CSV table of C-alpha atoms and ligand atoms in Angstrom, one decimal:
chain,number,residue,atom,x,y,z
W,179,MET,CA,13.5,22.8,-4.2
W,180,ASP,CA,12.1,23.1,-0.4
W,181,PHE,CA,12.5,20.1,1.7
W,182,GLN,CA,10.8,21.8,4.5
W,183,LEU,CA,7.4,20.0,5.6
W,184,SER,CA,4.6,22.9,6.1
W,185,GLU,CA,3.2,23.5,9.7
W,186,GLU,CA,0.1,21.1,8.8
W,187,GLN,CA,2.7,18.4,7.3
W,188,GLN,CA,4.4,18.8,11.0
W,189,MET,CA,1.3,18.1,12.9
W,190,VAL,CA,0.8,15.3,10.7
W,191,LEU,CA,4.1,13.5,11.4
W,192,ASP,CA,4.2,14.2,14.4
W,193,THR,CA,0.5,12.8,15.4
W,194,ALA,CA,1.2,9.8,13.5
W,195,ARG,CA,4.9,9.3,15.2
W,196,ASP,CA,3.3,9.8,19.2
W,197,PHE,CA,0.2,7.5,18.1
W,198,ALA,CA,2.7,4.7,16.1
W,199,ARG,CA,5.5,4.7,19.2
W,200,ASN,CA,2.8,4.9,21.9
W,201,GLU,CA,0.2,2.6,20.9
W,202,LEU,CA,1.8,0.2,17.9
W,203,LEU,CA,4.9,-0.3,18.5
W,204,PRO,CA,4.2,-1.9,21.9
W,205,THR,CA,1.8,-4.2,20.5
W,206,ALA,CA,3.0,-4.9,17.1
W,207,ALA,CA,5.1,-8.2,18.0
W,208,ALA,CA,1.6,-9.7,19.9
W,209,THR,CA,-0.3,-8.3,16.7
W,210,ASP,CA,2.1,-10.4,14.8
W,211,LYS,CA,2.2,-13.4,16.8
W,212,SER,CA,-1.8,-13.8,17.1
W,213,GLY,CA,-2.8,-12.5,13.6
W,214,THR,CA,-5.5,-10.8,15.0
W,215,PHE,CA,-6.7,-7.9,12.9
W,216,PRO,CA,-5.6,-4.3,14.5
W,217,LYS,CA,-9.1,-3.2,15.3
W,218,ALA,CA,-8.5,-0.9,17.8
W,219,ALA,CA,-5.9,0.3,16.0
W,220,ILE,CA,-8.1,0.9,13.0
W,221,ALA,CA,-10.3,2.9,14.6
W,222,LYS,CA,-7.7,5.2,16.4
W,223,LEU,CA,-6.8,5.5,12.8
W,224,ALA,CA,-10.7,6.7,11.8
W,225,GLU,CA,-10.1,9.3,14.8
W,226,LEU,CA,-7.2,10.8,13.5
W,227,GLY,CA,-8.6,11.1,10.1
W,228,PHE,CA,-5.9,9.0,8.9
W,229,LEU,CA,-8.0,6.4,6.6
W,230,GLY,CA,-9.5,9.3,4.0
W,231,MET,CA,-6.1,11.1,4.2
W,232,ALA,CA,-6.5,12.8,0.6
W,233,VAL,CA,-10.1,12.8,0.4
W,234,PRO,CA,-11.9,16.3,1.0
W,235,ASP,CA,-13.6,17.5,4.0
W,236,ARG,CA,-16.8,17.2,2.0
W,237,TRP,CA,-16.3,13.7,1.2
W,238,GLY,CA,-15.8,12.9,5.0
W,239,GLY,CA,-11.8,13.2,4.4
W,240,ALA,CA,-9.2,14.9,6.2
W,241,GLY,CA,-8.2,17.2,2.9
W,242,LEU,CA,-4.7,16.9,3.5
W,243,ASP,CA,-2.2,16.7,0.6
W,244,VAL,CA,-0.2,13.7,-0.8
W,245,LEU,CA,2.9,14.2,1.2
W,246,SER,CA,1.1,14.3,4.1
W,247,TYR,CA,-0.2,11.0,3.5
W,248,ALA,CA,2.8,9.4,2.6
W,249,ILE,CA,4.4,10.6,6.2
W,250,ALA,CA,1.8,9.2,8.1
W,251,MET,CA,2.2,6.2,6.2
W,252,GLU,CA,5.9,5.9,7.2
W,253,GLU,CA,5.3,6.6,10.5
W,254,ILE,CA,2.3,4.3,11.1
W,255,SER,CA,4.1,1.5,9.3
W,256,ALA,CA,7.2,1.8,11.4
W,257,GLY,CA,4.9,1.1,14.4
W,258,CYS,CA,3.3,-1.8,12.6
W,259,ALA,CA,3.0,-2.6,8.9
W,260,SER,CA,0.3,-4.7,9.3
W,261,THR,CA,-1.7,-1.6,10.4
W,262,GLY,CA,0.3,0.0,7.5
W,263,VAL,CA,-1.0,-1.8,4.8
W,264,ILE,CA,-4.8,-1.8,5.9
W,265,MET,CA,-4.8,2.1,6.0
W,266,SER,CA,-2.7,2.2,2.7
W,267,VAL,CA,-5.3,0.0,0.8
W,268,ASN,CA,-8.1,2.2,2.1
W,269,ASN,CA,-6.8,5.3,1.2
W,270,SER,CA,-4.7,4.3,-1.6
W,271,LEU,CA,-7.0,1.6,-3.7
W,272,VAL,CA,-10.3,2.3,-2.3
W,273,CYS,CA,-11.1,6.0,-1.5
W,274,ASP,CA,-8.9,7.4,-3.6
W,275,PRO,CA,-10.6,5.4,-7.2
W,276,ILE,CA,-14.5,6.3,-6.0
W,277,LEU,CA,-13.1,10.3,-5.5
W,278,ARG,CA,-11.8,10.2,-9.0
W,279,TYR,CA,-14.1,8.2,-11.0
W,280,GLY,CA,-17.2,7.9,-8.6
W,281,ASP,CA,-20.4,10.1,-9.2
W,282,ASP,CA,-21.5,12.3,-6.4
W,283,ALA,CA,-24.2,9.9,-5.4
W,284,GLN,CA,-21.5,7.1,-5.2
W,285,ARG,CA,-19.0,9.8,-3.3
W,286,LYS,CA,-21.6,10.3,-0.6
W,287,LYS,CA,-22.7,6.9,-0.2
W,288,TRP,CA,-19.3,4.6,0.1
W,289,LEU,CA,-16.7,7.8,0.2
W,290,VAL,CA,-18.1,9.2,2.9
W,291,PRO,CA,-18.4,6.3,5.5
W,292,LEU,CA,-14.7,4.7,3.7
W,293,ALA,CA,-13.2,8.2,4.7
W,294,GLN,CA,-14.4,8.2,8.0
W,295,GLY,CA,-13.4,5.0,8.8
W,296,ARG,CA,-17.0,3.5,9.6
W,297,ARG,CA,-16.7,1.4,6.5
W,298,LEU,CA,-13.5,-0.6,5.2
W,299,GLY,CA,-12.5,-1.2,2.1
W,300,CYS,CA,-10.5,-3.6,-0.2
W,301,PHE,CA,-9.4,-3.5,-3.9
W,302,ALA,CA,-10.0,-6.9,-5.7
W,303,LEU,CA,-7.8,-7.1,-8.8
W,304,SER,CA,-5.6,-10.2,-9.0
W,305,GLU,CA,-6.8,-13.7,-9.7
W,306,PRO,CA,-5.5,-17.3,-8.7
W,307,GLY,CA,-4.7,-17.3,-12.5
W,308,SER,CA,-3.5,-13.4,-13.1
W,309,GLY,CA,-1.4,-11.6,-11.0
W,310,SER,CA,0.8,-8.9,-12.7
W,311,ASP,CA,-0.6,-10.0,-16.5
W,312,ALA,CA,-3.7,-7.9,-14.9
W,313,ALA,CA,-5.8,-7.8,-18.0
W,314,GLY,CA,-5.7,-11.7,-18.0
W,315,MET,CA,-8.2,-11.7,-15.8
W,316,ARG,CA,-11.0,-14.3,-15.9
W,317,MET,CA,-13.7,-12.8,-13.8
W,318,THR,CA,-17.0,-11.7,-15.9
W,319,ALA,CA,-19.5,-8.9,-15.1
W,320,ILE,CA,-22.1,-9.2,-17.8
W,321,ARG,CA,-24.9,-6.7,-18.3
W,322,ASP,CA,-28.3,-7.7,-17.8
W,323,GLY,CA,-30.9,-5.3,-17.7
W,324,ASP,CA,-30.1,-2.7,-14.8
W,325,ASP,CA,-27.5,-5.1,-13.4
W,326,TYR,CA,-24.0,-6.4,-14.0
W,327,VAL,CA,-24.0,-10.7,-13.3
W,328,ILE,CA,-20.9,-11.0,-11.4
W,329,ASN,CA,-18.8,-14.6,-11.6
W,330,GLY,CA,-15.4,-15.5,-10.7
W,331,THR,CA,-12.6,-15.9,-8.2
W,332,LYS,CA,-10.4,-12.8,-6.7
W,333,ASN,CA,-7.2,-13.6,-4.8
W,334,TRP,CA,-4.8,-11.9,-2.4
W,335,ILE,CA,-7.1,-9.5,-1.3
W,336,THR,CA,-5.9,-7.2,1.7
W,337,ASN,CA,-8.5,-6.5,4.1
W,338,GLY,CA,-10.6,-9.0,2.2
W,339,ARG,CA,-12.2,-10.8,5.7
W,340,GLU,CA,-13.2,-7.6,7.4
W,341,ALA,CA,-13.7,-5.2,4.3
W,342,ASP,CA,-17.7,-4.4,3.1
W,343,VAL,CA,-17.0,-2.4,0.7
W,344,CYS,CA,-14.8,-3.8,-3.1
W,345,VAL,CA,-13.6,-1.8,-5.6
W,346,LEU,CA,-13.8,-5.0,-8.2
W,347,ILE,CA,-12.4,-5.2,-11.4
W,348,ALA,CA,-13.8,-7.6,-14.0
W,349,HIS,CA,-14.3,-8.4,-17.6
W,350,SER,CA,-17.7,-6.7,-19.1
W,351,ASP,CA,-16.6,-7.7,-22.6
W,352,PRO,CA,-14.7,-10.9,-22.2
W,353,SER,CA,-14.0,-10.9,-25.9
W,354,GLU,CA,-11.7,-7.7,-25.3
W,355,ARG,CA,-8.7,-7.7,-23.5
W,356,HIS,CA,-8.2,-4.4,-21.5
W,357,LYS,CA,-10.2,-2.7,-23.4
W,358,GLY,CA,-13.4,-5.0,-22.3
W,359,ILE,CA,-12.6,-4.4,-18.8
W,360,SER,CA,-14.8,-2.7,-16.1
W,361,ALA,CA,-14.9,-1.3,-12.5
W,362,PHE,CA,-17.5,-1.4,-9.4
W,363,VAL,CA,-18.0,-1.0,-6.1
W,364,VAL,CA,-19.5,-3.6,-4.7
W,365,ASP,CA,-21.3,-3.0,-1.0
W,366,ALA,CA,-21.0,-6.4,0.9
W,367,LEU,CA,-24.0,-5.2,2.9
W,368,GLU,CA,-26.4,-5.1,0.0
W,369,THR,CA,-25.1,-7.9,-2.1
W,370,PRO,CA,-22.9,-10.4,0.2
W,371,TYR,CA,-19.9,-12.4,-1.9
W,372,GLY,CA,-18.1,-14.8,-0.6
W,373,VAL,CA,-14.7,-14.7,1.5
W,374,GLY,CA,-12.5,-18.0,0.8
W,375,LYS,CA,-9.1,-19.2,2.1
W,376,VAL,CA,-7.7,-16.8,4.4
W,377,GLU,CA,-4.1,-16.9,3.7
W,378,ASP,CA,-1.0,-18.1,6.0
W,379,LYS,CA,1.4,-15.9,5.3
W,380,LEU,CA,4.8,-14.7,6.2
W,381,GLY,CA,4.5,-11.4,7.4
W,382,ILE,CA,2.2,-8.7,7.8
W,383,LYS,CA,0.4,-11.1,9.5
W,384,GLY,CA,-2.5,-9.2,11.6
W,385,THR,CA,-3.8,-8.1,8.1
W,386,SER,CA,-6.4,-10.9,6.3
W,387,THR,CA,-5.4,-11.7,2.8
W,388,THR,CA,-8.1,-13.6,1.4
W,389,SER,CA,-9.9,-15.1,-2.2
W,390,LEU,CA,-13.3,-13.5,-2.9
W,391,VAL,CA,-15.9,-15.6,-4.6
W,392,PHE,CA,-18.2,-14.1,-7.0
W,393,GLU,CA,-21.0,-16.4,-8.1
W,394,ASP,CA,-24.1,-15.0,-10.0
W,395,LEU,CA,-23.7,-12.5,-7.9
W,396,ARG,CA,-26.3,-9.3,-9.4
W,397,VAL,CA,-24.7,-5.5,-9.0
W,398,PRO,CA,-26.9,-2.7,-9.9
W,399,VAL,CA,-25.3,-0.8,-12.8
W,400,ALA,CA,-25.4,2.2,-10.8
W,401,ASN,CA,-22.8,0.6,-8.9
W,402,ARG,CA,-20.0,0.9,-12.0
W,403,LEU,CA,-17.6,3.6,-11.5
W,404,GLY,CA,-16.2,5.2,-14.6
W,405,ALA,CA,-17.6,4.2,-18.0
W,406,GLU,CA,-17.8,0.6,-19.2
W,407,GLY,CA,-14.7,-0.4,-20.6
W,408,ASP,CA,-12.6,2.2,-18.5
W,409,GLY,CA,-11.8,-0.4,-15.5
W,410,PHE,CA,-8.5,-1.4,-16.5
W,411,LYS,CA,-7.0,3.0,-16.9
W,412,VAL,CA,-9.2,2.6,-13.3
W,413,ALA,CA,-7.4,0.2,-11.9
W,414,MET,CA,-3.9,1.3,-13.4
W,415,SER,CA,-4.0,4.8,-12.3
W,416,THR,CA,-5.3,3.7,-8.9
W,417,LEU,CA,-2.2,1.2,-8.2
W,418,ASP,CA,0.3,4.2,-9.6
W,419,GLY,CA,-1.1,6.0,-6.2
W,420,GLY,CA,-1.1,2.7,-4.5
W,421,ARG,CA,2.7,2.3,-5.0
W,422,ILE,CA,3.2,5.2,-3.2
W,423,GLY,CA,1.5,4.2,-0.1
W,424,ILE,CA,3.4,0.7,0.0
W,425,ALA,CA,6.9,2.5,-0.8
W,426,ALA,CA,6.2,4.5,2.3
W,427,GLN,CA,5.1,1.2,4.2
W,428,ALA,CA,9.0,0.0,3.0
W,429,LEU,CA,10.4,2.9,4.2
W,430,GLY,CA,8.8,2.9,7.9
W,431,ILE,CA,9.9,-0.7,8.2
W,432,ALA,CA,13.3,-0.6,6.9
W,433,ARG,CA,13.3,2.8,9.4
W,434,GLN,CA,12.3,1.3,12.5
W,435,ALA,CA,14.5,-2.0,11.7
W,436,PHE,CA,17.8,0.4,11.4
W,437,GLU,CA,16.9,2.4,14.5
W,438,GLU,CA,16.6,-0.9,16.4
W,439,ALA,CA,20.1,-2.2,14.9
W,440,LEU,CA,21.5,1.1,16.0
W,441,GLN,CA,20.4,0.7,19.1
W,442,TYR,CA,21.4,-2.8,19.7
W,443,SER,CA,24.8,-1.2,17.8
W,444,ARG,CA,25.7,0.8,20.9
W,445,GLU,CA,24.7,-1.5,23.6
W,446,ARG,CA,26.1,-5.1,22.8
W,447,VAL,CA,29.5,-5.1,23.4
W,448,ALA,CA,32.4,-7.6,21.7
W,449,PHE,CA,35.8,-7.6,22.0
W,450,GLY,CA,35.9,-4.8,24.8
W,451,LYS,CA,34.2,-2.1,22.9
W,452,ALA,CA,30.4,-1.7,21.6
W,453,ILE,CA,30.1,-3.1,18.4
W,454,GLY,CA,29.0,0.0,16.8
W,455,ASP,CA,32.6,1.2,16.9
W,456,PHE,CA,33.5,-1.4,14.4
W,457,GLY,CA,34.2,-0.4,11.1
W,458,ALA,CA,32.3,-3.6,9.7
W,459,ILE,CA,28.9,-2.4,11.5
W,460,GLN,CA,29.3,1.4,10.7
W,461,GLU,CA,29.5,0.7,7.2
W,462,MET,CA,26.1,-1.4,7.4
W,463,LEU,CA,24.6,1.6,9.1
W,464,ALA,CA,26.2,4.1,7.0
W,465,ASP,CA,24.4,2.3,4.0
W,466,MET,CA,21.0,1.3,6.0
W,467,ALA,CA,20.8,5.5,6.4
W,468,THR,CA,21.9,6.1,3.0
W,469,GLU,CA,19.5,4.1,1.3
W,470,ILE,CA,16.6,5.0,4.0
W,471,ASP,CA,16.9,9.1,2.7
W,472,ALA,CA,17.3,8.0,-0.8
W,473,ALA,CA,13.8,6.5,-0.7
W,474,ARG,CA,12.3,9.1,1.6
W,475,LEU,CA,13.2,11.8,-1.4
W,476,LEU,CA,12.0,9.2,-4.3
W,477,ILE,CA,8.8,9.1,-2.2
W,478,TRP,CA,8.3,12.5,-1.6
W,479,ARG,CA,9.1,13.3,-5.3
W,480,ALA,CA,6.5,10.9,-6.6
W,481,ALA,CA,3.7,12.4,-4.0
W,482,ALA,CA,5.0,16.0,-4.8
W,483,ALA,CA,3.9,15.1,-8.5
W,484,LYS,CA,0.6,13.5,-7.9
W,485,GLU,CA,-0.5,16.5,-5.6
W,486,ALA,CA,0.6,18.7,-8.8
W,487,GLY,CA,-1.6,16.4,-10.8
W,488,GLU,CA,1.4,15.7,-13.2
W,489,SER,CA,2.4,12.6,-14.3
W,490,TYR,CA,3.5,10.1,-11.4
W,491,SER,CA,3.3,6.5,-13.0
W,492,LYS,CA,6.8,6.3,-13.6
W,493,LEU,CA,7.7,8.3,-10.3
W,494,SER,CA,5.8,6.1,-8.1
W,495,ALA,CA,7.1,2.9,-9.7
W,496,MET,CA,10.5,4.0,-9.2
W,497,ALA,CA,9.7,5.0,-5.4
W,498,LYS,CA,7.9,1.4,-5.0
W,499,LEU,CA,10.9,-0.3,-6.6
W,500,TYR,CA,13.9,1.1,-4.5
W,501,ALA,CA,12.0,1.9,-1.2
W,502,SER,CA,10.8,-1.8,-1.4
W,503,GLU,CA,14.4,-3.6,-2.2
W,504,MET,CA,15.7,-1.2,0.0
W,505,SER,CA,13.5,-2.2,3.1
W,506,ALA,CA,14.7,-5.8,2.4
W,507,ARG,CA,18.7,-4.8,2.2
W,508,VAL,CA,18.1,-2.5,5.7
W,509,CYS,CA,16.4,-5.4,7.4
W,510,HIS,CA,18.4,-7.7,6.3
W,511,LYS,CA,21.5,-6.1,7.9
W,512,GLY,CA,19.4,-4.8,10.9
W,513,LEU,CA,19.3,-8.8,11.5
W,514,GLN,CA,22.6,-9.2,10.7
W,515,ILE,CA,24.0,-6.7,13.4
W,516,HIS,CA,21.8,-8.3,15.7
W,517,GLY,CA,24.2,-11.8,15.5
W,518,GLY,CA,22.0,-14.6,16.9
W,519,TYR,CA,19.5,-12.0,18.6
W,520,GLY,CA,18.2,-11.2,15.5
W,521,TYR,CA,16.8,-14.6,14.6
W,522,VAL,CA,14.5,-15.5,17.4
W,523,LYS,CA,11.5,-13.2,18.4
W,524,GLU,CA,12.9,-11.8,21.7
W,525,TYR,CA,14.1,-8.9,19.2
W,526,ASN,CA,11.9,-7.3,16.2
W,527,ALA,CA,14.5,-7.5,13.4
W,528,GLU,CA,13.2,-11.2,12.1
W,529,ARG,CA,9.6,-9.4,12.3
W,530,HIS,CA,10.8,-6.5,10.3
W,531,MET,CA,12.6,-8.7,7.7
W,532,ARG,CA,9.4,-11.0,7.4
W,533,ASP,CA,7.3,-7.7,7.1
W,534,ALA,CA,9.5,-5.8,4.5
W,535,ARG,CA,9.5,-9.0,2.0
W,536,ILE,CA,5.6,-8.3,0.8
W,537,THR,CA,6.5,-4.7,-0.5
W,538,GLU,CA,8.8,-6.2,-3.3
W,539,ILE,CA,5.8,-8.4,-4.6
W,540,TYR,CA,2.1,-6.6,-4.0
W,541,GLU,CA,1.0,-3.7,-5.9
W,542,GLY,CA,2.8,-4.7,-8.7
W,543,THR,CA,6.3,-6.9,-8.0
W,544,SER,CA,9.7,-5.2,-8.5
W,545,GLU,CA,9.8,-7.0,-12.0
W,546,ILE,CA,6.5,-4.7,-12.9
W,547,GLN,CA,7.8,-1.6,-11.5
W,548,ARG,CA,10.9,-2.3,-13.9
W,549,LEU,CA,8.9,-3.1,-16.7
W,550,VAL,CA,6.8,0.5,-16.1
W,551,VAL,CA,9.8,2.6,-15.1
W,552,ALA,CA,11.7,1.0,-18.8
W,553,ARG,CA,8.1,1.5,-20.6
W,554,ALA,CA,8.5,5.2,-19.7
W,555,VAL,CA,11.8,6.4,-20.0
W,556,GLN,CA,11.9,4.5,-23.7
W,557,ILE,CA,8.9,6.5,-24.6
W,558,GLU,CA,10.4,10.0,-23.0
W,559,ILE,CA,13.8,9.2,-25.0
W,560,ALA,CA,11.8,8.9,-27.9
W,561,ARG,CA,9.9,11.7,-27.4
W,562,GLY,CA,13.0,13.5,-27.2
W,563,ALA,CA,13.7,14.0,-23.4
W,564,ASP,CA,17.2,15.7,-23.1
W,565,ARG,CA,17.3,14.3,-19.1
W,566,LEU,CA,15.6,11.2,-18.0
K,189,CAA,N1,-2.8,4.6,-15.8
K,189,CAA,C1,-3.5,5.0,-16.6
K,189,CAA,N2,-3.6,4.0,-18.1
K,189,CAA,C2,-2.9,3.0,-18.1
K,189,CAA,C3,-1.7,2.9,-17.2
K,189,CAA,C4,-1.9,3.7,-15.9
K,189,CAA,N3,-0.6,3.8,-15.1
K,189,CAA,N4,-0.7,1.8,-17.3
K,189,CAA,C5,-1.5,1.4,-18.2
K,189,CAA,N5,-2.5,1.9,-18.9
K,189,CAA,C6,-3.6,2.1,-20.0
K,189,CAA,C7,-2.8,1.9,-21.2
K,189,CAA,O1,-2.2,3.4,-21.6
K,189,CAA,C8,-3.6,1.1,-22.1
K,189,CAA,O2,-4.6,1.7,-22.8
K,189,CAA,P1,-4.4,2.0,-24.5
K,189,CAA,O3,-5.1,0.5,-24.9
K,189,CAA,O4,-6.0,3.1,-24.5
K,189,CAA,O5,-3.6,2.9,-24.8
K,189,CAA,C9,-3.6,0.0,-21.5
K,189,CAA,O6,-3.7,0.3,-20.2
K,189,CAA,C10,-3.5,-1.3,-21.4
K,189,CAA,O7,-2.0,-1.0,-21.2
K,189,CAA,P2,-0.6,-1.8,-21.2
K,189,CAA,O8,-0.6,-2.5,-22.5
K,189,CAA,O9,0.7,-1.0,-21.0
K,189,CAA,O10,-1.2,-3.0,-20.7
K,189,CAA,P3,-0.4,-4.6,-20.3
K,189,CAA,O11,-1.3,-5.7,-20.5
K,189,CAA,O12,1.0,-4.6,-21.1
K,189,CAA,O13,0.0,-4.3,-18.7
K,189,CAA,C11,1.3,-3.3,-16.8
K,189,CAA,C12,0.6,-3.6,-18.2
K,189,CAA,C13,2.0,-2.5,-16.2
K,189,CAA,C14,2.0,-5.0,-16.3
K,189,CAA,C15,0.0,-4.2,-15.8
K,189,CAA,O14,-0.6,-5.2,-16.4
K,189,CAA,C16,0.4,-3.9,-14.4
K,189,CAA,O15,0.3,-3.0,-13.6
K,189,CAA,N6,0.5,-5.0,-13.8
K,189,CAA,C17,0.7,-5.4,-12.2
K,189,CAA,C18,-0.8,-5.4,-11.2
K,189,CAA,C19,-0.5,-5.1,-10.0
K,189,CAA,O16,0.1,-4.4,-9.8
K,189,CAA,N7,-1.1,-6.1,-9.1
K,189,CAA,C20,-1.3,-5.4,-8.0
K,189,CAA,C21,-2.8,-5.8,-7.0
K,189,CAA,S1,-3.3,-4.9,-6.0
K,189,CAA,C22,-2.8,-5.9,-5.0
K,189,CAA,O17,-1.2,-6.3,-4.6
K,189,CAA,C23,-3.8,-6.0,-3.8
K,189,CAA,C24,-3.9,-5.4,-2.5
K,189,CAA,O18,-4.5,-5.9,-1.8
K,189,CAA,C25,-2.3,-4.9,-1.8
């Protein structure tokens, strides 16, 4: 077991940390307040090669490993959680499925500009009436000659307002449940769809979260990702990777909340000494530090398994489950350490708490992660695993 980063991974960490500290942290509160898309930050991420990190060079990406991606996600999210999730969606939910399920023509057309940051992607699975029960979706994509005709509404789409490439999951055969689902790339420049309501959210306010509306939209058969009927597997395996990114986002938010609480505990004096000298505060700081480290280990293990081509669905669910709930706990304590100052916008503590909360919900709620883990361990036991 080797926890030493390679030279390349260390370079990614240093680059991401420099950018986050110098350019994201100073503007994160303003981004939160104004709710504006962090356009300049995303352009810089493109320059750094952070929008297609694990995409091979020949397809416009940085050709890095999954651990480098997780490391960068932690750093960028520590600087600005909104920027973190925009980056995560483009990498994990858009570039990754086009790389793995797309043909060369699709990779050339969409993956190259997405990985280079010339275009931005979104991933459309959830609907107004189906979130956790993804296969319960109502959207249809019915084959008609050389096209599919798409009808329905998607919901909770991160990057929905800015994205111009959409990985869309819909029923090509509504008489079947998951076996009748197919995946598509919808190019908003060629076949524009409607962008509906832009949500007014608790946190990650620099991102757009929208509904997308499709009315008799004709999309060429050449835009289908993978075989007809394979869309549910495309979506589920895509989310396995996405969950590593969101876990790393949760970790970055928690680490930033911890560092700021630690700093505050050294400066704030009560009863004649720094509050960090009191056992009550030290206990909180110790628990925060321990949980942050535990989450990082889970994330790195899931990333290593994905990189090695091993099964990692359970590991990424565990990493996201633990990291997101840990992040909520850590941010809660971070605010508590700040006392009344934590509750007002003069400090970042309340923003971290608001930003962390969504990581327990999107890309699969904690309840869904527990379901994935529980099913996986039951299968492992049935197969005679001697150690879980
Ligand atoms: N990889 C590949 N295939 C998988 C898979 C995986 N991880 N998980 C399941 N499958 C396959 C199964 O093997 C099965 O295939 P077969 O019939 O060939 O055996 C098929 O998919 C159906 O599997 P299940 O019976 O397990 O399906 P289910 O209906 O019980 O659902 C679920 C399983 C885990 C609950 C799934 O619906 C799920 O993950 N739900 C949560 C969805 C989610 O995370 N949504 C987030 C939306 S994205 C987002 O947040 C947007 C954003 O912008 C950030």
